[in-house]
PDB file of C-alpha atoms in Angstrom:
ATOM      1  CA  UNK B 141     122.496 115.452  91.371  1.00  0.00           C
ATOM      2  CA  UNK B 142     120.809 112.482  93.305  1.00  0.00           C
ATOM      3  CA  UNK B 143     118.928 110.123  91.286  1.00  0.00           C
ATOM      4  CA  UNK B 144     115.611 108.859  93.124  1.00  0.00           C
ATOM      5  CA  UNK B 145     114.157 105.205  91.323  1.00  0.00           C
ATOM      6  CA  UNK B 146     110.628 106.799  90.559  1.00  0.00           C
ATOM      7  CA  UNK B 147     110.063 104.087  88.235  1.00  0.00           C
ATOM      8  CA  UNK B 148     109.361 102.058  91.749  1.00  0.00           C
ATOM      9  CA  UNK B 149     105.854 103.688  91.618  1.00  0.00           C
ATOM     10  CA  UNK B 150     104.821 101.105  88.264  1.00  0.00           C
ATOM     11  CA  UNK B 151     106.120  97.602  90.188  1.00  0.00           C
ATOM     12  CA  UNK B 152     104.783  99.235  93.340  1.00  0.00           C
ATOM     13  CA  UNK B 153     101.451  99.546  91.835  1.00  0.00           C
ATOM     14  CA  UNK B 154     101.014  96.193  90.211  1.00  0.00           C
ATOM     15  CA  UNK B 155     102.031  95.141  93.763  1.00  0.00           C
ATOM     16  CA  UNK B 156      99.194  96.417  95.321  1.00  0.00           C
ATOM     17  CA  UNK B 157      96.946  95.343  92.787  1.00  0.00           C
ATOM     18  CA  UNK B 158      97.790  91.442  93.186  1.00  0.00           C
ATOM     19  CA  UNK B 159      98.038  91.846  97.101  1.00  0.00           C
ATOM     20  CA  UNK B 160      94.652  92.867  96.925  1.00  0.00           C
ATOM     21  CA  UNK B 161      93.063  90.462  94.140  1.00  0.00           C
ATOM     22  CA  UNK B 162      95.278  87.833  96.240  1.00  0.00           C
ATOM     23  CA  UNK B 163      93.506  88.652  99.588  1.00  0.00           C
ATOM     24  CA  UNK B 164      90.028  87.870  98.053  1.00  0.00           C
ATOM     25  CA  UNK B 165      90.572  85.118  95.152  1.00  0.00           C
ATOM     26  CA  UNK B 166      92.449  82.046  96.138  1.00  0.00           C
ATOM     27  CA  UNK B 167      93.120  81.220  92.582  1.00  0.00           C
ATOM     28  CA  UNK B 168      94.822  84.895  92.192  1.00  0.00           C
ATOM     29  CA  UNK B 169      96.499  83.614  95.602  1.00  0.00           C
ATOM     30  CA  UNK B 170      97.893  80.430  94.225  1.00  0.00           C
ATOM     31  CA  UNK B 171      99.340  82.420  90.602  1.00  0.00           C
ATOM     32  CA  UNK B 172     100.703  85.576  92.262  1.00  0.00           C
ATOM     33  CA  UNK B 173     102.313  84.100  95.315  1.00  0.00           C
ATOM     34  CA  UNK B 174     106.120  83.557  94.193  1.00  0.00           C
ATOM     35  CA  UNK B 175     105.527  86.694  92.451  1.00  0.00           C
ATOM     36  CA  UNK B 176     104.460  89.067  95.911  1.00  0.00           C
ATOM     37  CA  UNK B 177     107.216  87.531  97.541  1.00  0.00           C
ATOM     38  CA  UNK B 178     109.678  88.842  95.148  1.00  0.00           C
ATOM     39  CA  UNK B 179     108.513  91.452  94.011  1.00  0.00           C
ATOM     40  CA  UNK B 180     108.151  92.889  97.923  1.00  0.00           C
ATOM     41  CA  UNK B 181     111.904  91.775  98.768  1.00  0.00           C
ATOM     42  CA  UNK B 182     113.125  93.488  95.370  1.00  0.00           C
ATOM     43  CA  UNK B 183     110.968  96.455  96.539  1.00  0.00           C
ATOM     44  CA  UNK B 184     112.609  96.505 100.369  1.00  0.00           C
ATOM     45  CA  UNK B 185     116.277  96.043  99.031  1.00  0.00           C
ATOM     46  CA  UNK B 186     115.373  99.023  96.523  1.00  0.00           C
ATOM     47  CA  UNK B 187     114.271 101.406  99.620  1.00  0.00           C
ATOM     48  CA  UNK B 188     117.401  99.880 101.488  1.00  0.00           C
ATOM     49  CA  UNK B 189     115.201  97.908 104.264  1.00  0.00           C
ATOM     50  CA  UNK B 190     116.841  95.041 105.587  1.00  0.00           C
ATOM     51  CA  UNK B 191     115.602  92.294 107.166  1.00  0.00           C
ATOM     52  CA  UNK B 192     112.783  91.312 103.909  1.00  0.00           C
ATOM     53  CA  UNK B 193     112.524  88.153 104.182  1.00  0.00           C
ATOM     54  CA  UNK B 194     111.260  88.505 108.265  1.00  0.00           C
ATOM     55  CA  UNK B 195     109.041  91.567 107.142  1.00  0.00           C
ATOM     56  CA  UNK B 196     107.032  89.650 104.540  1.00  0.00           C
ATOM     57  CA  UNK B 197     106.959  86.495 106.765  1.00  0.00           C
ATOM     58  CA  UNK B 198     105.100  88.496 108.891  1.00  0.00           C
ATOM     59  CA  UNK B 199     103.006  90.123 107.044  1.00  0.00           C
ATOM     60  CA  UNK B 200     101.626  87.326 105.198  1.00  0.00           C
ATOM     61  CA  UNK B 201     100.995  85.995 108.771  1.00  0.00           C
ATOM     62  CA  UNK B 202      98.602  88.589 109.040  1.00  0.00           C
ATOM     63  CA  UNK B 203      96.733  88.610 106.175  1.00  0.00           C
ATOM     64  CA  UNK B 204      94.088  86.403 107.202  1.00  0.00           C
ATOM     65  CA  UNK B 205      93.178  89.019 110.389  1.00  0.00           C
ATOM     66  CA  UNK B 206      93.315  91.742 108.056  1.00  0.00           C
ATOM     67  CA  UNK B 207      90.695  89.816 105.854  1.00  0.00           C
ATOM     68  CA  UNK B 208      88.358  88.995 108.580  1.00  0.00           C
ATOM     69  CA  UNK B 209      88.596  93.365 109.611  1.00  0.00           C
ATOM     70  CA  UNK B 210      87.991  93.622 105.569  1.00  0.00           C
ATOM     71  CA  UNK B 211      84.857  91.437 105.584  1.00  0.00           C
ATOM     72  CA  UNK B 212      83.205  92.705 109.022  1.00  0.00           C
ATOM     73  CA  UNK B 213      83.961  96.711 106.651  1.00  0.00           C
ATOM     74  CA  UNK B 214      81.771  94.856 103.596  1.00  0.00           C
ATOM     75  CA  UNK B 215      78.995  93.543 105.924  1.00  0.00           C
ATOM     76  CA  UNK B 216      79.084  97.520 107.026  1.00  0.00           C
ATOM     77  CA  UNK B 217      78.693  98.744 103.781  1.00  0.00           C
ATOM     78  CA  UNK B 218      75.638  96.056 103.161  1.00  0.00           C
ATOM     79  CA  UNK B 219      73.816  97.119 105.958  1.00  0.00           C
ATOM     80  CA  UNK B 220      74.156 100.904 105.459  1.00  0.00           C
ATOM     81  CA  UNK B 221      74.130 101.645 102.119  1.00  0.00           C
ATOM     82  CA  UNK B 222      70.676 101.232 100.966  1.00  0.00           C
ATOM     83  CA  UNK B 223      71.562 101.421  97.075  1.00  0.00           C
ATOM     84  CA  UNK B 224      73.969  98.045  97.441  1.00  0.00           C
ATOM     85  CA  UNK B 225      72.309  95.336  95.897  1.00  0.00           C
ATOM     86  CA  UNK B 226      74.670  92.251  97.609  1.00  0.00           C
ATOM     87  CA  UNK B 227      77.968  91.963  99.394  1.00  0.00           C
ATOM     88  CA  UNK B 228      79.612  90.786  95.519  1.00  0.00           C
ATOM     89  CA  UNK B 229      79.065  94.641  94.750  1.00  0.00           C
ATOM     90  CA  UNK B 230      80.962  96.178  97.375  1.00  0.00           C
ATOM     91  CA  UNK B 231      83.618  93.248  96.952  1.00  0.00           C
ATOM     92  CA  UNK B 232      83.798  94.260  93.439  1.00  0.00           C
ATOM     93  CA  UNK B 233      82.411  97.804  92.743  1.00  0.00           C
ATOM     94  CA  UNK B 234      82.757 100.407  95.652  1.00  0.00           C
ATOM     95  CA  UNK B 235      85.652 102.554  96.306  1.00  0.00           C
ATOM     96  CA  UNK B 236      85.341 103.089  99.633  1.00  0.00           C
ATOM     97  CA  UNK B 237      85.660  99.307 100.125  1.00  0.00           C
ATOM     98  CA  UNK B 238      88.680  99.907  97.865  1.00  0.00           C
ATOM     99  CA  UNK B 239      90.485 102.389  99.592  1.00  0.00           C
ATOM    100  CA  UNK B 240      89.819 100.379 103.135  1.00  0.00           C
ATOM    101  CA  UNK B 241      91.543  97.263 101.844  1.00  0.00           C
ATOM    102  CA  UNK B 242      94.556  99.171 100.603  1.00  0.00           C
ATOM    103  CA  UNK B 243      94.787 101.099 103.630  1.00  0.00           C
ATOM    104  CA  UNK B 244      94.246  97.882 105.818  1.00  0.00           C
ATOM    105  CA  UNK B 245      97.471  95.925 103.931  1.00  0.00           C
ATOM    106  CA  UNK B 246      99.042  99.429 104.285  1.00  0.00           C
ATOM    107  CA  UNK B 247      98.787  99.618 107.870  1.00  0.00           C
ATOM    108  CA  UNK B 248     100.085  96.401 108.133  1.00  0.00           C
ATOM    109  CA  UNK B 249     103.410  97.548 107.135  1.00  0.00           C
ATOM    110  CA  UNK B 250     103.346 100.597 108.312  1.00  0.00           C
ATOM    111  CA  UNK B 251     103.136  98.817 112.028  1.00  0.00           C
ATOM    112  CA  UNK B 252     106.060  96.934 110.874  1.00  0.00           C
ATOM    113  CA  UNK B 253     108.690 100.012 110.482  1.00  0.00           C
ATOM    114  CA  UNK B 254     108.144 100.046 106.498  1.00  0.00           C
ATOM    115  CA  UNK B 255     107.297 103.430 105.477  1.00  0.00           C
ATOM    116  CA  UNK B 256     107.602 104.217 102.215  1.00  0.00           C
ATOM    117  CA  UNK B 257     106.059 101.474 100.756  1.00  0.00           C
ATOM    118  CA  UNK B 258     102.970 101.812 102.570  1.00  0.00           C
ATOM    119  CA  UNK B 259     102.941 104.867 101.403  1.00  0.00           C
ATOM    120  CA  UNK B 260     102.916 104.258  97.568  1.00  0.00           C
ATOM    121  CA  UNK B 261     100.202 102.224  98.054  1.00  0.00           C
ATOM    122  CA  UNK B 262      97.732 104.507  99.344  1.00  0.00           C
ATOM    123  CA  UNK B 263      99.028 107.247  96.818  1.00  0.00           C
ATOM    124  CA  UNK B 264      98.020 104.625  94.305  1.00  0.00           C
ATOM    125  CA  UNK B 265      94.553 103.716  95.993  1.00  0.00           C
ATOM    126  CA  UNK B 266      94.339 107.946  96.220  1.00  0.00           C
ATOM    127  CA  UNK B 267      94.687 108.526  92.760  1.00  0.00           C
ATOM    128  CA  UNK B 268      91.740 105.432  91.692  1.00  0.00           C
ATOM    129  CA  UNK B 269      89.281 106.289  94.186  1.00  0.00           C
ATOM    130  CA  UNK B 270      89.854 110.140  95.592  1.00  0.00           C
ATOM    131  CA  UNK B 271      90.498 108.695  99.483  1.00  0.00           C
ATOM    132  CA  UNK B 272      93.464 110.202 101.493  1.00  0.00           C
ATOM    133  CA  UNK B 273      94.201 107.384 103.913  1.00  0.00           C
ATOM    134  CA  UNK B 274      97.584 107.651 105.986  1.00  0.00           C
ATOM    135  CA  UNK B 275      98.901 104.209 106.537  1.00  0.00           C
ATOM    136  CA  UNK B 276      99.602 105.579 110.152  1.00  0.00           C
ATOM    137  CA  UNK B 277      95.784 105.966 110.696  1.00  0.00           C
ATOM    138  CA  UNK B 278      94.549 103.816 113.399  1.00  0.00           C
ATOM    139  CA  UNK B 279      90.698 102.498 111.913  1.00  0.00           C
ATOM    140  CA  UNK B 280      88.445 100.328 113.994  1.00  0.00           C
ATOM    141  CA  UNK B 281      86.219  97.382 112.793  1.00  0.00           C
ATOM    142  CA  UNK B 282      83.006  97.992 110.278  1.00  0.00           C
ATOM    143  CA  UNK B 283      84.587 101.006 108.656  1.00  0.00           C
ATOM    144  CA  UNK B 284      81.634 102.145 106.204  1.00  0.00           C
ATOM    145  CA  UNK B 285      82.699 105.033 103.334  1.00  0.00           C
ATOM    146  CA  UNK B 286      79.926 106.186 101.453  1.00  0.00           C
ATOM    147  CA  UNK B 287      81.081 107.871  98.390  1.00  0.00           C
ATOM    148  CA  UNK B 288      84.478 108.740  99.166  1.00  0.00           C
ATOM    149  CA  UNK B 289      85.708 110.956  96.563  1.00  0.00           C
ATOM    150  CA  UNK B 290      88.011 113.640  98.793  1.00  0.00           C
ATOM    151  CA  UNK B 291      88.016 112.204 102.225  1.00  0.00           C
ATOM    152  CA  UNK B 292      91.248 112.935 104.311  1.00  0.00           C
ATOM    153  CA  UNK B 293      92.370 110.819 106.869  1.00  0.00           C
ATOM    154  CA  UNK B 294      95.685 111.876 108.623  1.00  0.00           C
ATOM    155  CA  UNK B 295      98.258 109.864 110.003  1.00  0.00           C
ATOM    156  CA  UNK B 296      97.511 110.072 113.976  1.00  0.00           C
ATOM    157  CA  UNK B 297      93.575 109.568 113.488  1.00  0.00           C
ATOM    158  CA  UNK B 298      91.864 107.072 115.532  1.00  0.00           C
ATOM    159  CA  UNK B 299      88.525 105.778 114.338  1.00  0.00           C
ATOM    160  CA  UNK B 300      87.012 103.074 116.796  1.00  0.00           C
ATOM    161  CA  UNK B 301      84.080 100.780 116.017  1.00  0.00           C
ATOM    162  CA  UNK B 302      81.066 101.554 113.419  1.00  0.00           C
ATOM    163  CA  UNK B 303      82.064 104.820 111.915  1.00  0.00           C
ATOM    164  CA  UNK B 304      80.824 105.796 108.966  1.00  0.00           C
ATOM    165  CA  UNK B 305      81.954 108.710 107.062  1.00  0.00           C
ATOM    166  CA  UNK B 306      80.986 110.347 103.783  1.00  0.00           C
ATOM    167  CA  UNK B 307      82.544 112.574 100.994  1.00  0.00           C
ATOM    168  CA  UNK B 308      84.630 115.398 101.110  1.00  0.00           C
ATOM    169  CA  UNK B 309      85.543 114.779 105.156  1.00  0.00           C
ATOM    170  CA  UNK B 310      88.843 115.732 106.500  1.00  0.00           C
ATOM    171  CA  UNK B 311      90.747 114.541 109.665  1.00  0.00           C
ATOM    172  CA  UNK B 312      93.277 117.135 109.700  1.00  0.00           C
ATOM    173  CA  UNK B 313      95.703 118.976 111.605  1.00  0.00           C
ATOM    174  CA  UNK B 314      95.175 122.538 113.221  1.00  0.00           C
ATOM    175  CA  UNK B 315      98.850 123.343 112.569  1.00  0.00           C
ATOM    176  CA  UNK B 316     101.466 122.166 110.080  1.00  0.00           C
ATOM    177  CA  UNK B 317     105.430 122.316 112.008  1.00  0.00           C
ATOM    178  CA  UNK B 318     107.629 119.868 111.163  1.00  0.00           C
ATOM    179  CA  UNK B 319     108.982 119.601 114.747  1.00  0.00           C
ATOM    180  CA  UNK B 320     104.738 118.235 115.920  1.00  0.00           C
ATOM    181  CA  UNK B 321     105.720 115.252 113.726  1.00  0.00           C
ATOM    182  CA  UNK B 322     106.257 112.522 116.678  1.00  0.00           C
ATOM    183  CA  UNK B 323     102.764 114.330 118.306  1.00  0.00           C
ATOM    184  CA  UNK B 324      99.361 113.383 118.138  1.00  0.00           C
ATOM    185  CA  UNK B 325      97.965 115.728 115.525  1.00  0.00           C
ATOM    186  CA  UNK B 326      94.232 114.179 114.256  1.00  0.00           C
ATOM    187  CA  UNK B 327      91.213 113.720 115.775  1.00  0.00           C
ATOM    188  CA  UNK B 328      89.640 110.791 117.509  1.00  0.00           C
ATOM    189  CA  UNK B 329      86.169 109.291 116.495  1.00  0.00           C
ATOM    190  CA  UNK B 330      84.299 107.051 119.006  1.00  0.00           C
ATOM    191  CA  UNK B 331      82.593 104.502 118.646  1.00  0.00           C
ATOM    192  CA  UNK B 332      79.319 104.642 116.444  1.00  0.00           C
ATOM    193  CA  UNK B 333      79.573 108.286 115.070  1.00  0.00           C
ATOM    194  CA  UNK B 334      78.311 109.600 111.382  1.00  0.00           C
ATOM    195  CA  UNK B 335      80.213 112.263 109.665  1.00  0.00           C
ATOM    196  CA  UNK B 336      78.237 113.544 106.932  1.00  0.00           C
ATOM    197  CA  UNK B 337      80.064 115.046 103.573  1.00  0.00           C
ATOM    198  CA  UNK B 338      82.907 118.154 103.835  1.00  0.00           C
ATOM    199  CA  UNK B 339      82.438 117.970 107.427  1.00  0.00           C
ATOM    200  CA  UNK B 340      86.265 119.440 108.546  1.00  0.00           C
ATOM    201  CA  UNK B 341      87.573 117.877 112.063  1.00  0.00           C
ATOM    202  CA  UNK B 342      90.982 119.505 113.219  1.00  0.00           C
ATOM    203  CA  UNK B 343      93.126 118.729 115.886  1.00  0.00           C
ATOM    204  CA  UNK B 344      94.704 116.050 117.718  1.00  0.00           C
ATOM    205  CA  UNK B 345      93.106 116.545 121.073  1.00  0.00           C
ATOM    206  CA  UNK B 346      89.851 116.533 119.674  1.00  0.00           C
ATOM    207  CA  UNK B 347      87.504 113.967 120.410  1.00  0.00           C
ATOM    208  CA  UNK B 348      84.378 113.065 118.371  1.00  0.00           C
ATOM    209  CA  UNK B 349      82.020 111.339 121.133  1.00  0.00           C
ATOM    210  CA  UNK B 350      80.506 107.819 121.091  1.00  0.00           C
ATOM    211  CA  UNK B 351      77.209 107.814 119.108  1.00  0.00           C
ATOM    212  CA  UNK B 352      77.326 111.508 117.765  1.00  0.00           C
ATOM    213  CA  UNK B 353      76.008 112.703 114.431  1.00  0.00           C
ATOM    214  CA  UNK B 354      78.384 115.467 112.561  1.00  0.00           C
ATOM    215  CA  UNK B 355      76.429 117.603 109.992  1.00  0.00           C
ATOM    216  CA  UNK B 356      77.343 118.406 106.728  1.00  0.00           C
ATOM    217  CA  UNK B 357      79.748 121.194 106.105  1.00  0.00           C
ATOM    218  CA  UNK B 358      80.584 121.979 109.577  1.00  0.00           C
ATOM    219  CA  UNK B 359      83.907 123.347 111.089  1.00  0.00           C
ATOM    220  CA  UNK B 360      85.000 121.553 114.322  1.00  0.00           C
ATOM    221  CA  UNK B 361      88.248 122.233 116.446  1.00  0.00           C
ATOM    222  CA  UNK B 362      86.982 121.461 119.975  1.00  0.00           C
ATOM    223  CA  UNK B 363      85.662 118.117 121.068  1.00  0.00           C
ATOM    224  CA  UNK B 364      82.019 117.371 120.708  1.00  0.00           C
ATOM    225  CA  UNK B 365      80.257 115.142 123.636  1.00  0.00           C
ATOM    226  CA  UNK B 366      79.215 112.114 123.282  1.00  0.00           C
ATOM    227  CA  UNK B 367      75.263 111.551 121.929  1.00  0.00           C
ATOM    228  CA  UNK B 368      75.579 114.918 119.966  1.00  0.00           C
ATOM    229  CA  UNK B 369      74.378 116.049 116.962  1.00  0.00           C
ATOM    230  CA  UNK B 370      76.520 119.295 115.405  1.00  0.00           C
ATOM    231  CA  UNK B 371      74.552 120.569 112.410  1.00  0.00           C
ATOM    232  CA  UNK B 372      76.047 123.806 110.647  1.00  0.00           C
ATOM    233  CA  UNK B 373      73.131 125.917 109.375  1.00  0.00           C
ATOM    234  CA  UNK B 374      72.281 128.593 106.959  1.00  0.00           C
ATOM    235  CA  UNK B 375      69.229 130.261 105.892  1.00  0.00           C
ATOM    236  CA  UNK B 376      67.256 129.002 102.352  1.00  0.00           C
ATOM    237  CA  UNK B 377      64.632 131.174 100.869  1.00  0.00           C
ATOM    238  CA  UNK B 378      62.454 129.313  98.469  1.00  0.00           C
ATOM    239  CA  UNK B 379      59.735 132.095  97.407  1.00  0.00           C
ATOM    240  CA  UNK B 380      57.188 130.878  94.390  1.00  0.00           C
ATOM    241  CA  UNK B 381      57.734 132.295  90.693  1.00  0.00           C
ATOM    242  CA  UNK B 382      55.108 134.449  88.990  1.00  0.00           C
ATOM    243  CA  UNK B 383      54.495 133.436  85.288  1.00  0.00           C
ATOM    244  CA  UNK B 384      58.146 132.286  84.996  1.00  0.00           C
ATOM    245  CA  UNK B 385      59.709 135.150  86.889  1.00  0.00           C
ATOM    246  CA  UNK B 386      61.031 134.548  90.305  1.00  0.00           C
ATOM    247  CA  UNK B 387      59.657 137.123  92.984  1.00  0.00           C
TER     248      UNK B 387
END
């Protein structure tokens, strides 16, 4: 019987947690770097990836880009969410700007040829915050989550420039073969389109037009022009009560 080293998951996940207190804290920079440099090649030669040393070199080289996408994402969050108070609070307190920043380092990798790792770490994000972000996603600048808890974004999405999505949303596949897995399978979001909560978008040649509003609870597997709004609706009755007693 193989033996898999599941016990990976624990250093993997105190990882992720200094990589991201690192990326915003230059004190927590300073103490943890020896420690994320070791800890990532001990990781790599457990997963049998060669070449560590090159990997990480690179990666930290991009860690200053991927801060400057992760700050333009909290300025997003500022200037939509009318119950944030200051940027500190969605630096400190909101999931969604959580889940972004983990899938942001993720991606990194994940550009790099390193698969599994990436991986880990959004599983780990996923189980804190309720966000489904596949490494392989491709997310645009001023990403705004509102909410977040069971949003599903799969690993051939594209999401351009000031999206902003809410609860419960899924960017999913129509089918599920194992022989589609080197084809696009996800949606694509333009630029500057809202997709309010358990909206479900399927497909990977369908196309969510620049500037579009998607209603709550809708069903979409055919692309939607730009400038449209898709609303799914369903008759309410409200009728008055009588003494207590509903007509």
């Amino acid at each position: 019987m193989k033996s898999y080293n599941v016990c990976l998951k624990d250093t993997v996940k105190t990882f992720t947690k200094k990589l991201f207190y690192s990326l915003f804290d230059c004190e927590q920079e300073k103490v943890n770097s020896e420690y994320l440099e070791k800890t990532f090649l001990k990781i790599l030669s457990s997963l049998k990836i060669e070449n560590g040393n090159h990997i990480w070199a690179t990666f930290q080289n991009e860690l200053p880009a991927i801060r400057k996408k992760l700050d333009l994402d909290a300025v997003a969050f500022e200037c939509n969410d009318p119950a944030s108070h200051s940027l500190d609070e969605i630096y400190l307190a909101y999931p969604g700007f959580h889940a972004i920043s983990i899938y942001r380092l993720s991606n990194a990798l994940y550009k790099l040829d390193v698969y599994i790792l990436p991986r880990m770490m959004s599983e780990y994000i996923h189980g804190i915050t309720g966000i489904d972000i596949h490494p392989g996603a491709a997310i645009g600048e001023s990403f705004f989550i509102d909410h977040g808890t069971g949003i599903v974004i799969g690993e051939t999405s594209i999401i351009k420039n000031n999206v902003k999505i809410y609860q419960g949303v899924t960017l999913g596949g129509i089918q599920i073969s194992k022989d589609l897995a080197k084809v696009k399978r996800h949606p694509t979001i333009e630029d500057n389109v809202c997709i309010y909560a358990n909206a479900t978008i399927l497909g990977g040649d369908i196309t969510i037009g620049a500037n579009s509003i998607i209603g709550a609870n809708v069903w979409i597997t055919e692309s939607v022009p730009e400038n449209s709004l898709v609303t799914y609706q369903t008759e309410i009755k409200i009728r008055p009560k009588k003494n207590g007693i509903r007509e």
